[in-house]
Coordinates of C-alpha atoms in Angstrom, one line a residue:
Chain A
M1367 CA 0.1 -0.4 0.1
P1368 CA 1.7 3.2 -1.2
Q1369 CA 2.7 5.4 1.6
D1370 CA -0.3 7.6 0.2
V1371 CA -3.0 6.2 0.5
V1372 CA -4.7 5.6 4.2
L1373 CA -7.8 3.5 2.9
Q1374 CA -7.5 0.8 0.3
T1375 CA -10.2 -1.7 -0.3
S1376 CA -9.1 -5.2 -2.1
G1377 CA -12.4 -6.9 -3.1
L1378 CA -14.4 -6.4 -0.6
T1379 CA -18.1 -8.4 -0.9
K1380 CA -20.6 -8.6 1.9
R1381 CA -22.8 -10.8 1.7
F1382 CA -26.8 -10.7 3.6
G1383 CA -28.1 -14.1 2.6
E1384 CA -29.1 -14.2 -1.1
L1385 CA -28.6 -10.0 -1.0
I1386 CA -25.3 -9.0 -2.8
A1387 CA -25.2 -5.1 -0.8
V1388 CA -21.2 -4.9 -1.9
D1389 CA -19.7 -6.5 -4.5
H1390 CA -15.7 -6.9 -4.9
L1391 CA -15.4 -3.7 -4.4
D1392 CA -11.8 -1.4 -5.1
L1393 CA -11.6 1.5 -4.0
H1394 CA -8.9 4.3 -2.6
V1395 CA -8.0 7.5 -0.4
N1396 CA -4.9 9.4 -0.2
R1397 CA -4.0 11.3 2.1
G1398 CA -5.3 15.5 1.6
E1399 CA -8.0 14.1 -0.2
V1400 CA -11.4 14.2 -0.1
V1401 CA -13.6 11.4 -1.8
G1402 CA -17.0 11.3 -2.4
L1403 CA -18.3 7.6 -2.0
L1404 CA -22.2 8.1 -3.9
G1405 CA -25.5 5.4 -4.7
P1406 CA -29.3 5.7 -4.2
N1407 CA -30.2 4.2 -1.0
G1408 CA -29.8 0.6 -0.7
A1409 CA -26.5 1.0 -2.7
G1410 CA -23.8 -0.8 0.1
K1411 CA -22.7 2.6 1.2
S1412 CA -23.2 1.7 4.7
T1413 CA -22.0 -1.7 4.9
T1414 CA -19.3 -0.1 2.8
I1415 CA -18.2 2.2 5.6
G1416 CA -18.9 -0.8 8.1
M1417 CA -16.6 -3.1 6.9
V1418 CA -13.9 -0.2 7.0
L1419 CA -14.8 0.1 10.4
G1420 CA -14.8 -3.3 11.4
L1421 CA -18.2 -3.2 11.9
V1422 CA -19.5 -5.4 9.6
A1423 CA -17.2 -8.2 8.8
P1424 CA -16.4 -9.2 4.9
T1425 CA -17.9 -12.3 3.0
A1426 CA -14.8 -11.6 1.0
G1427 CA -12.1 -9.0 0.5
S1428 CA -10.2 -6.0 2.6
A1429 CA -10.0 -3.3 4.0
Q1430 CA -6.9 -1.3 4.7
V1431 CA -6.0 1.6 6.9
L1432 CA -2.8 3.0 6.5
G1433 CA -1.5 -0.6 6.2
H1434 CA -3.6 -2.1 8.4
D1435 CA -6.0 -4.8 8.1
V1436 CA -9.1 -4.1 9.7
A1437 CA -9.3 -7.9 10.2
T1438 CA -6.9 -9.0 11.5
H1439 CA -5.6 -5.8 13.2
R1440 CA -8.8 -3.5 13.7
E1441 CA -7.5 -1.7 16.4
K1442 CA -4.1 -0.1 15.1
A1443 CA -6.1 0.2 11.8
L1444 CA -8.7 2.4 14.0
A1445 CA -6.4 4.3 15.9
G1446 CA -5.6 6.2 12.7
V1447 CA -9.1 6.7 12.0
G1448 CA -12.5 9.0 12.8
A1449 CA -15.4 7.8 11.9
M1450 CA -18.6 9.6 11.8
L1451 CA -21.8 7.3 10.7
E1452 CA -25.3 8.2 9.1
V1453 CA -27.2 7.9 12.7
T1454 CA -25.3 9.9 14.7
S1455 CA -25.5 7.8 18.5
F1456 CA -24.9 8.8 21.9
Y1457 CA -25.5 8.9 25.5
P1458 CA -28.5 10.3 25.6
Y1459 CA -28.2 11.3 29.7
L1460 CA -24.7 12.5 29.0
S1461 CA -24.0 15.7 27.9
G1462 CA -21.9 16.7 24.4
R1463 CA -18.7 17.8 26.2
D1464 CA -19.3 14.2 28.6
N1465 CA -20.0 12.1 25.6
L1466 CA -16.6 13.2 23.8
V1467 CA -14.9 12.4 27.4
A1468 CA -16.0 9.2 26.4
V1469 CA -14.9 9.0 23.1
A1470 CA -11.7 10.6 24.2
L1471 CA -11.4 7.7 26.7
L1472 CA -10.8 5.0 24.2
R1473 CA -8.5 6.8 21.8
G1474 CA -5.9 8.1 25.1
H1475 CA -3.3 9.3 22.8
G1476 CA -3.9 13.3 23.9
A1477 CA -7.4 13.2 23.0
L1478 CA -8.8 14.3 25.9
A1479 CA -7.0 17.9 25.7
R1480 CA -8.2 18.0 22.7
V1481 CA -12.1 17.5 23.4
D1482 CA -12.4 21.2 24.4
P1483 CA -11.4 22.5 21.3
V1484 CA -12.7 20.3 18.8
L1485 CA -16.7 21.3 20.4
T1486 CA -14.9 25.5 19.3
R1487 CA -14.4 24.5 16.4
I1488 CA -17.2 22.5 15.4
G1489 CA -18.7 25.5 17.4
L1490 CA -20.8 23.1 20.6
A1491 CA -18.8 24.8 22.8
P1492 CA -21.8 27.3 23.3
R1493 CA -24.1 23.9 24.2
G1494 CA -21.5 21.3 25.3
G1495 CA -22.6 20.9 28.5
S1496 CA -26.5 20.3 27.5
T1497 CA -27.5 16.9 27.7
F1498 CA -26.9 14.7 24.1
R1499 CA -31.5 14.1 24.3
T1500 CA -32.0 18.1 24.0
Y1501 CA -29.6 18.8 21.5
S1502 CA -31.1 19.6 17.6
L1503 CA -30.3 16.9 14.9
G1504 CA -28.3 19.6 13.9
M1505 CA -26.3 19.4 17.0
R1506 CA -26.2 15.6 17.3
Q1507 CA -24.3 16.2 13.9
R1508 CA -22.2 18.6 14.9
L1509 CA -20.7 17.0 18.6
G1510 CA -21.0 13.5 15.2
I1511 CA -17.8 15.1 13.2
A1512 CA -16.6 16.2 16.9
S1513 CA -15.9 12.9 17.6
T1514 CA -13.9 12.5 14.7
L1515 CA -11.5 14.8 15.1
L1516 CA -10.8 13.6 18.6
G1517 CA -7.9 11.4 17.4
D1518 CA -6.6 13.3 15.4
P1519 CA -7.5 10.8 12.7
A1520 CA -4.9 10.4 9.1
L1521 CA -8.5 8.8 7.3
V1522 CA -11.9 10.9 8.7
I1523 CA -14.8 8.9 7.8
L1524 CA -18.2 10.9 7.5
D1525 CA -21.3 9.5 5.7
E1526 CA -24.4 12.1 5.3
P1527 CA -22.4 14.9 7.8
A1528 CA -25.3 17.4 6.6
N1529 CA -28.3 15.2 7.4
G1530 CA -30.1 17.8 9.5
L1531 CA -28.2 20.9 9.2
D1532 CA -29.3 24.2 7.8
P1533 CA -27.6 26.0 4.5
A1534 CA -25.0 27.9 6.8
G1535 CA -24.5 25.2 9.1
Q1536 CA -23.8 22.9 5.7
R1537 CA -21.4 25.2 4.7
E1538 CA -19.2 25.5 7.6
I1539 CA -19.1 22.1 7.4
R1540 CA -17.8 22.0 3.7
E1541 CA -15.7 24.4 5.1
L1542 CA -14.5 22.0 7.6
I1543 CA -13.8 18.9 5.4
R1544 CA -11.9 21.3 3.4
E1545 CA -10.1 22.2 6.0
L1546 CA -9.1 18.6 7.2
A1547 CA -8.2 17.8 3.8
K1548 CA -4.9 20.8 3.4
E1549 CA -4.6 19.0 7.1
G1550 CA -3.4 16.3 5.8
R1551 CA -6.5 13.8 6.1
G1552 CA -7.8 11.5 3.4
V1553 CA -11.7 11.8 3.7
L1554 CA -14.3 10.3 2.5
L1555 CA -17.4 11.4 1.8
A1556 CA -21.0 9.4 1.7
S1557 CA -23.1 11.9 0.9
H1558 CA -26.9 12.4 -1.4
L1559 CA -26.2 16.0 -1.2
L1560 CA -25.0 16.1 -4.8
H1561 CA -23.9 19.5 -4.9
E1562 CA -21.8 19.5 -1.7
V1563 CA -20.1 16.7 -3.0
E1564 CA -19.6 18.8 -6.0
Q1565 CA -18.6 21.4 -4.1
V1566 CA -16.3 19.4 -1.6
C1567 CA -14.4 16.4 -3.3
D1568 CA -12.0 15.2 -5.3
R1569 CA -13.0 12.3 -6.5
V1570 CA -15.8 10.0 -6.0
I1571 CA -17.1 7.3 -6.3
V1572 CA -20.3 5.8 -7.8
I1573 CA -21.9 2.7 -6.4
K1574 CA -25.4 0.6 -7.6
K1575 CA -26.3 -2.7 -5.5
G1576 CA -22.9 -2.1 -4.5
R1577 CA -20.2 -2.3 -7.2
L1578 CA -18.4 1.0 -7.9
I1579 CA -19.9 2.3 -11.5
A1580 CA -18.1 5.5 -12.3
S1581 CA -15.2 6.9 -10.3
G1582 CA -12.4 9.9 -11.3
T1583 CA -12.6 13.2 -10.5
I1584 CA -15.5 15.2 -10.1
A1585 CA -14.8 17.1 -13.8
E1586 CA -14.2 13.4 -15.2
V1587 CA -17.7 12.1 -13.6
A1588 CA -19.4 14.6 -14.5
H1589 CA -18.3 15.1 -18.1
R1590 CA -19.5 11.6 -19.0
G1591 CA -23.3 13.6 -19.2
N1592 CA -21.4 16.1 -21.6
Y1593 CA -23.4 16.4 -25.3
Y1594 CA -23.6 18.3 -28.4
E1595 CA -27.3 19.1 -28.9
I1596 CA -27.7 19.1 -33.0
S1597 CA -30.7 19.8 -34.8
V1598 CA -30.4 19.1 -38.6
P1599 CA -32.8 18.3 -41.7
D1600 CA -32.1 14.3 -41.8
A1601 CA -31.1 13.0 -38.2
G1602 CA -30.3 9.2 -40.2
R1603 CA -28.0 10.8 -42.3
A1604 CA -26.4 12.9 -39.9
S1605 CA -26.2 10.0 -37.7
S1606 CA -24.2 8.0 -39.7
A1607 CA -22.0 10.9 -41.1
L1608 CA -20.9 11.2 -37.5
R1609 CA -20.7 7.7 -35.5
A1610 CA -17.5 7.0 -37.1
L1611 CA -15.2 10.2 -36.1
P1612 CA -13.5 9.2 -33.2
G1613 CA -14.2 10.7 -30.1
V1614 CA -17.8 10.2 -30.7
K1615 CA -19.1 8.0 -27.4
E1616 CA -22.5 7.7 -28.3
I1617 CA -25.4 9.7 -30.9
R1618 CA -28.7 9.1 -29.3
V1619 CA -31.8 10.7 -32.0
A1620 CA -35.1 12.6 -31.4
G1621 CA -36.9 13.4 -34.3
S1622 CA -34.7 15.9 -36.2
T1623 CA -32.1 16.9 -33.3
L1624 CA -28.7 14.3 -32.8
E1625 CA -27.8 14.3 -29.0
V1626 CA -23.9 13.6 -29.8
V1627 CA -21.9 12.5 -26.5
A1628 CA -18.3 13.5 -27.1
E1629 CA -15.0 15.1 -25.5
A1630 CA -15.5 18.5 -25.1
G1631 CA -13.9 21.2 -27.9
R1632 CA -15.3 19.0 -30.1
G1633 CA -17.7 21.2 -31.7
A1634 CA -16.2 22.6 -34.6
E1635 CA -14.6 18.7 -35.7
L1636 CA -18.6 17.6 -36.0
N1637 CA -19.4 20.5 -37.6
R1638 CA -17.1 20.1 -40.1
A1639 CA -17.7 16.8 -40.0
L1640 CA -21.2 17.4 -40.9
A1641 CA -21.0 19.9 -44.0
S1642 CA -18.7 16.8 -45.9
A1643 CA -21.6 15.3 -45.9
G1644 CA -23.5 18.3 -47.4
I1645 CA -25.6 18.6 -44.1
Y1646 CA -26.0 21.7 -42.3
A1647 CA -27.1 21.9 -38.9
S1648 CA -29.2 24.5 -38.5
A1649 CA -27.9 24.6 -34.5
L1650 CA -25.6 23.0 -33.0
V1651 CA -25.3 23.9 -29.0
P1652 CA -23.4 22.6 -26.4
R1653 CA -25.2 20.8 -22.9
T1654 CA -22.7 20.3 -19.8
S1655 CA -24.0 18.2 -17.8
S1656 CA -24.0 18.2 -13.6
L1657 CA -22.2 15.3 -11.4
E1658 CA -26.2 15.2 -10.7
D1659 CA -27.3 14.3 -13.8
V1660 CA -24.9 11.7 -14.5
F1661 CA -25.7 10.2 -10.7
L1662 CA -29.4 10.3 -11.7
E1663 CA -29.2 9.4 -15.3
L1664 CA -26.6 6.0 -13.4
T1665 CA -29.1 5.4 -11.1
E1666 CA -32.2 5.8 -12.8
S1667 CA -31.2 3.2 -15.6
E1668 CA -31.0 0.8 -12.8
S1669 CA -34.6 1.6 -11.8
D1670 CA -35.5 1.7 -14.9
A1671 CA -34.4 -1.6 -16.3
A1672 CA -35.2 -3.2 -12.3
A1673 CA -39.3 -1.6 -13.4
A1674 CA -38.9 -3.5 -16.3
S1675 CA -37.5 -6.5 -15.1
Chain B
M419 CA -31.8 3.5 37.0
P420 CA -29.2 1.9 38.7
W421 CA -30.5 4.9 40.8
V422 CA -33.5 3.9 40.6
L423 CA -32.9 0.5 41.6
L424 CA -31.3 1.2 44.5
G425 CA -33.5 3.0 46.0
L426 CA -35.9 0.7 45.7
V427 CA -34.0 -2.1 47.0
A428 CA -33.4 0.5 49.9
L429 CA -36.9 1.2 50.6
A430 CA -39.0 -2.1 50.1
G431 CA -35.5 -3.3 53.2
I432 CA -36.5 -0.8 55.1
G433 CA -40.5 -0.9 54.4
L434 CA -40.7 -4.2 54.1
Y435 CA -40.1 -4.7 57.6
L436 CA -42.1 -2.6 59.0
L437 CA -45.1 -3.9 56.1
V438 CA -44.3 -7.2 58.4
Y439 CA -44.4 -6.2 61.8
T440 CA -46.8 -3.6 61.4
A441 CA -49.4 -7.1 59.1
A442 CA -48.3 -9.0 62.3
Q443 CA -49.5 -6.8 65.1
A444 CA -52.3 -5.9 63.2
S445 CA -52.9 -9.9 62.8
L446 CA -52.8 -10.3 67.3
Q447 CA -54.4 -7.5 68.1
A448 CA -57.3 -7.9 66.0
E449 CA -56.8 -11.8 67.5
R450 CA -56.6 -10.5 71.2
S451 CA -59.2 -7.9 71.4
G452 CA -61.9 -10.4 69.0
A453 CA -62.3 -8.6 66.2
V454 CA -61.4 -12.1 64.7
P455 CA -62.0 -15.7 65.4
P456 CA -59.3 -17.4 67.1
Q457 CA -56.9 -19.7 64.8
P458 CA -55.2 -22.4 66.4
G459 CA -51.3 -21.7 66.1
T460 CA -52.2 -18.0 64.3
E461 CA -50.8 -15.8 66.9
E462 CA -47.4 -18.4 67.5
A463 CA -47.1 -18.1 64.0
M464 CA -47.7 -14.6 64.9
T465 CA -44.7 -14.4 67.8
D466 CA -42.3 -16.6 65.6
L467 CA -42.4 -13.7 62.6
L468 CA -42.0 -11.0 64.7
R469 CA -38.5 -12.9 65.5
Q470 CA -37.3 -13.4 62.4
I471 CA -37.1 -9.4 61.8
R472 CA -34.7 -9.2 64.7
P473 CA -31.4 -8.0 63.7
A474 CA -30.2 -11.2 64.7
S475 CA -32.4 -12.9 62.2
V476 CA -31.4 -10.6 59.3
Q477 CA -28.8 -13.2 57.6
S478 CA -32.1 -15.7 57.4
F479 CA -34.6 -13.3 56.8
G480 CA -33.7 -9.9 56.0
V481 CA -30.8 -11.1 53.2
G482 CA -33.5 -13.5 51.6
L483 CA -35.8 -11.2 50.5
V484 CA -33.0 -8.6 49.1
S485 CA -32.2 -11.7 47.2
G486 CA -35.7 -12.4 46.2
I487 CA -35.7 -9.0 44.8
G488 CA -32.4 -8.8 43.8
S489 CA -32.9 -11.7 41.3
V490 CA -35.4 -9.9 39.5
M491 CA -33.8 -6.3 39.7
L492 CA -30.6 -7.7 39.0
I493 CA -31.8 -9.4 35.4
I494 CA -33.8 -6.1 34.7
F495 CA -30.3 -4.5 35.2
A496 CA -28.0 -6.6 33.3
A497 CA -29.8 -6.6 30.1
S498 CA -31.3 -2.7 30.1
H499 CA -27.0 -2.5 30.6
V500 CA -26.2 -4.8 28.2
G501 CA -29.4 -4.0 25.6
T502 CA -29.5 0.1 25.1
E503 CA -26.5 -0.2 24.0
F504 CA -27.8 -1.3 21.1
G505 CA -31.3 0.8 21.3
W506 CA -30.0 4.0 21.6
G507 CA -26.4 2.6 18.9
T508 CA -24.1 3.9 21.6
L509 CA -22.2 0.4 20.3
R510 CA -21.6 0.9 16.9
T511 CA -20.3 5.0 17.8
L512 CA -17.8 3.2 20.7
L513 CA -16.9 0.3 18.1
A514 CA -16.0 2.8 15.7
H515 CA -13.7 3.9 17.7
G516 CA -11.7 1.4 18.7
A517 CA -13.1 0.1 21.2
G518 CA -12.8 -3.6 20.6
R519 CA -16.1 -6.1 21.3
A520 CA -14.5 -7.7 23.9
T521 CA -13.6 -4.9 25.3
F522 CA -16.8 -3.4 25.5
L523 CA -18.9 -6.6 27.0
G524 CA -15.5 -7.2 29.3
A525 CA -16.6 -3.7 30.7
K526 CA -20.5 -4.5 31.2
L527 CA -20.5 -7.2 32.9
L528 CA -18.3 -5.6 35.2
S529 CA -20.2 -2.8 35.9
I530 CA -22.9 -5.0 36.6
A531 CA -21.6 -7.8 38.3
G532 CA -19.9 -4.2 40.6
F533 CA -23.2 -3.0 40.7
G534 CA -25.2 -6.2 42.0
V535 CA -22.0 -5.9 45.1
L536 CA -23.4 -2.0 45.8
F537 CA -26.4 -3.7 45.1
I538 CA -26.7 -6.0 47.3
F539 CA -24.4 -4.0 50.3
V540 CA -26.7 -1.4 49.8
G541 CA -30.0 -4.0 50.2
V542 CA -28.8 -5.9 53.1
V543 CA -28.1 -2.8 55.1
A544 CA -31.3 -1.5 54.9
A545 CA -32.8 -4.5 56.1
T546 CA -30.7 -4.7 59.0
I547 CA -31.9 -0.6 59.3
G548 CA -35.6 -2.4 59.2
S549 CA -35.3 -5.1 61.5
Y550 CA -33.3 -2.8 64.1
L551 CA -36.4 -0.2 62.8
A552 CA -39.9 -2.5 63.3
T553 CA -37.5 -4.7 66.4
T554 CA -37.6 -1.3 68.4
I555 CA -41.1 -0.7 68.1
A556 CA -42.6 -4.0 68.6
G557 CA -40.3 -3.2 71.9
G558 CA -38.2 -6.4 71.1
D559 CA -34.1 -7.7 71.5
T560 CA -32.4 -5.2 69.2
S561 CA -29.3 -7.4 70.4
G562 CA -27.7 -10.1 68.6
V563 CA -26.5 -8.7 65.2
D564 CA -24.2 -10.8 63.1
P565 CA -22.0 -8.8 60.5
G566 CA -20.2 -12.7 59.7
A567 CA -23.3 -14.2 59.0
I568 CA -24.3 -11.7 57.1
S569 CA -21.9 -11.2 55.0
T570 CA -21.9 -14.7 54.4
A571 CA -25.2 -14.6 53.0
A572 CA -25.2 -11.8 51.3
A573 CA -21.9 -13.6 49.8
R574 CA -23.6 -16.3 49.2
G575 CA -26.7 -14.9 47.3
Y576 CA -25.0 -12.0 45.4
Y577 CA -23.6 -15.5 44.4
T578 CA -26.6 -16.6 42.5
F579 CA -27.5 -13.5 40.7
L580 CA -24.4 -13.9 38.7
P581 CA -25.4 -16.8 36.3
Y582 CA -29.2 -14.6 36.1
M583 CA -27.5 -11.3 35.2
A584 CA -25.2 -13.0 32.3
L585 CA -28.6 -15.2 31.4
A586 CA -30.0 -11.7 30.9
A587 CA -26.7 -9.5 29.8
L588 CA -27.0 -12.9 27.0
I589 CA -30.3 -12.6 26.1
A590 CA -29.8 -9.0 25.4
V591 CA -27.0 -9.2 23.9
V592 CA -28.9 -12.0 21.3
S593 CA -32.1 -10.3 20.5
R594 CA -30.0 -6.5 20.9
S595 CA -32.7 -5.6 22.9
A596 CA -33.3 -4.7 26.3
G597 CA -37.0 -5.3 26.8
A598 CA -35.9 -9.0 25.2
G599 CA -33.2 -9.5 27.2
I600 CA -35.7 -8.5 31.0
A601 CA -38.6 -10.4 29.3
A602 CA -36.8 -13.4 28.4
G603 CA -34.6 -13.0 32.0
L604 CA -37.9 -13.3 33.6
I605 CA -39.4 -16.3 31.8
V606 CA -35.9 -18.4 32.6
Y607 CA -36.7 -17.0 36.2
F608 CA -39.6 -18.3 36.8
A609 CA -40.9 -20.8 34.9
E610 CA -37.4 -23.1 35.2
G611 CA -38.3 -22.7 39.2
L612 CA -41.8 -23.3 39.3
V613 CA -41.1 -26.5 36.5
T614 CA -38.3 -27.4 38.9
S615 CA -40.2 -28.0 42.2
L616 CA -43.9 -30.0 39.8
L617 CA -40.6 -31.9 38.5
V618 CA -38.6 -32.6 41.7
Q619 CA -42.0 -33.6 43.6
L620 CA -42.5 -36.0 40.4
N621 CA -40.2 -38.8 41.5
R622 CA -36.2 -38.7 42.1
D623 CA -35.1 -39.3 38.3
F624 CA -36.8 -35.7 37.1
A625 CA -35.0 -34.2 40.7
N626 CA -32.2 -35.5 39.7
I627 CA -31.8 -34.1 36.5
V628 CA -33.5 -30.6 37.7
N629 CA -30.7 -30.4 40.7
Y630 CA -28.4 -29.8 37.7
G631 CA -30.6 -26.3 37.0
L632 CA -30.6 -23.0 38.1
S633 CA -33.2 -22.8 40.7
R634 CA -32.0 -25.5 42.7
N635 CA -28.3 -25.0 42.7
A636 CA -29.3 -21.1 44.0
S637 CA -31.9 -22.7 46.3
A638 CA -29.2 -25.0 47.3
L639 CA -26.2 -21.9 48.4
T640 CA -29.5 -19.5 50.0
R641 CA -30.8 -22.3 52.0
V642 CA -27.4 -23.7 53.4
A643 CA -27.2 -20.2 54.7
V644 CA -31.2 -20.0 56.1
T645 CA -31.0 -23.3 57.7
T646 CA -27.4 -22.4 59.3
S647 CA -29.3 -20.3 61.3
A648 CA -32.7 -21.2 62.1
S649 CA -35.2 -22.7 60.0
P650 CA -34.2 -26.2 58.3
E651 CA -36.5 -27.5 55.5
T652 CA -37.1 -30.9 55.2
N653 CA -37.2 -31.5 51.4
F654 CA -33.3 -29.8 51.7
A655 CA -31.5 -33.6 51.7
A656 CA -32.6 -33.2 48.2
L657 CA -31.4 -30.1 47.5
P658 CA -28.0 -29.8 46.1
G659 CA -24.9 -29.7 48.3
E660 CA -23.1 -26.6 48.6
G661 CA -19.9 -27.5 47.1
Q662 CA -22.2 -28.7 43.3
A663 CA -24.1 -25.4 43.8
A664 CA -21.1 -23.1 43.7
I665 CA -19.8 -25.1 40.6
V666 CA -23.1 -25.6 38.9
L667 CA -23.7 -21.9 38.8
A668 CA -20.5 -20.9 38.3
A669 CA -20.4 -23.3 35.1
Y670 CA -23.7 -21.5 34.1
T671 CA -22.2 -17.9 34.2
A672 CA -19.0 -19.5 32.2
L673 CA -21.6 -20.9 29.5
F674 CA -23.5 -17.6 29.7
V675 CA -20.5 -15.3 29.1
A676 CA -18.8 -17.4 26.8
L677 CA -22.2 -17.1 24.6
A678 CA -22.9 -14.0 25.0
Y679 CA -19.1 -13.1 23.8
W680 CA -19.4 -15.1 20.8
R681 CA -22.3 -13.4 20.1
L682 CA -20.4 -10.0 20.2
R683 CA -17.7 -11.6 18.1
T684 CA -19.1 -12.6 14.9
R685 CA -22.7 -10.2 14.6
D686 CA -22.3 -8.1 12.3
I687 CA -23.1 -4.5 13.7
T688 CA -25.6 -3.1 11.6
L689 CA -28.4 -0.2 11.9
G690 CA -31.7 -2.2 11.8

């Protein structure tokens, strides 16, 4: 495992009876990098995180944190991890601060001294003495995030950290995540908020039914959905003329309009090819897609297929 | 919950002594005043009861009282202590922050065992206070307290709690629920005692079998304590010996703890 890699999974698989929750998943997170883990509900994100944290035993494959296999050297592996799970759970009768103290006692290595600075950093210091049961959802999320920072982790895992936060809170969390990466920590962020992922992540991993279906930088994944919308008098001939061009990945025909999936900056080349074939486009508009478009396209196609079957 | 249980056993320890005293006095006065027709043996029985609530008999009456309440309360405590970690989701949080499963269970069981010690201590102290109060009000003899005998009886009573607490914790781990742990623990506690007492009546073979159950061995240990002071039981010979009782209860405790550890170690800690 290279020095910069803080998390690496190899062929990670989890079956619950007949159900394959995670299917041979390979992913990695580098130091100083924020990686988004995306997928629809039930895609296997939380199960993947559970396996990385040793909460769920993999059926096959392995997860390594800082070079330590989670299955065989769990304590060493988790010593470098700060994790916030999807449902933030603490002792309801203890104050937020005391809950952090309880976690810090598990962490050791000066974690107790970080309790108050972490509470301040996360904006919970004024309510640190209130019992957890009195906290709003947003405050619970903040406490969960605070708990991840007690052990000075090399890898921070955040499962839906912005749940229940107001827009200002969401922005603060985004800024915090970027700060964590700047401090050299690797961050694995599971989130449904695609605009949030788009703003903070360096790379994304999209999983569906436990399988990795797309990965890369935000630009790489988002641009998978870029296309040119071309209005032509004869869509059939135009389609034939463009199909042979290098860089054209897909052509969809909708009446007299073509949707040509191709890399950015190929508009002139497409136009030239059409003109060479004696076809003159009345309009050629580059359409860019967002991560959300691509995500929905990837996941809806699966839903449609499932519905059809 | 711990404070509530400690408060309850303290109240019960004092309150039941006063209640027994009041009931015995009321019965005696009613009979003496002619308010109720005299029944043969009633006066002797009530006088004997008042004798049993004297401080000199705390090791039998008081400890027996606390042990009876304690088994039920400590089943509730043990199941809650473990089950709520699943219900609140705090087990996931602790494990995600690096706690080991064996460490978690070990800490839980140790704190349950420690609370058991505190519980019986508070209960026995309260019973002793209740005994002094009731006997003083009755104008009886408050001398003769035997701290050694009380401690021995309390230790025996505590020892009998261990398998029940371990069982309740095991069921809570298996079911991931405090409620299920409490319910199943209490059902086993009462049902096994009931079935055992029925089987013992049937024949010696059944009696030999149930002599390896929890309730018979628990009775063997606690009744030894009782019989050493005052009231021998007619069926005492049918109970297992002290040594067997201690070994059987220890074996059950170890078995339940081992099963709880095995289940926790092999279980996926998920949201559901």
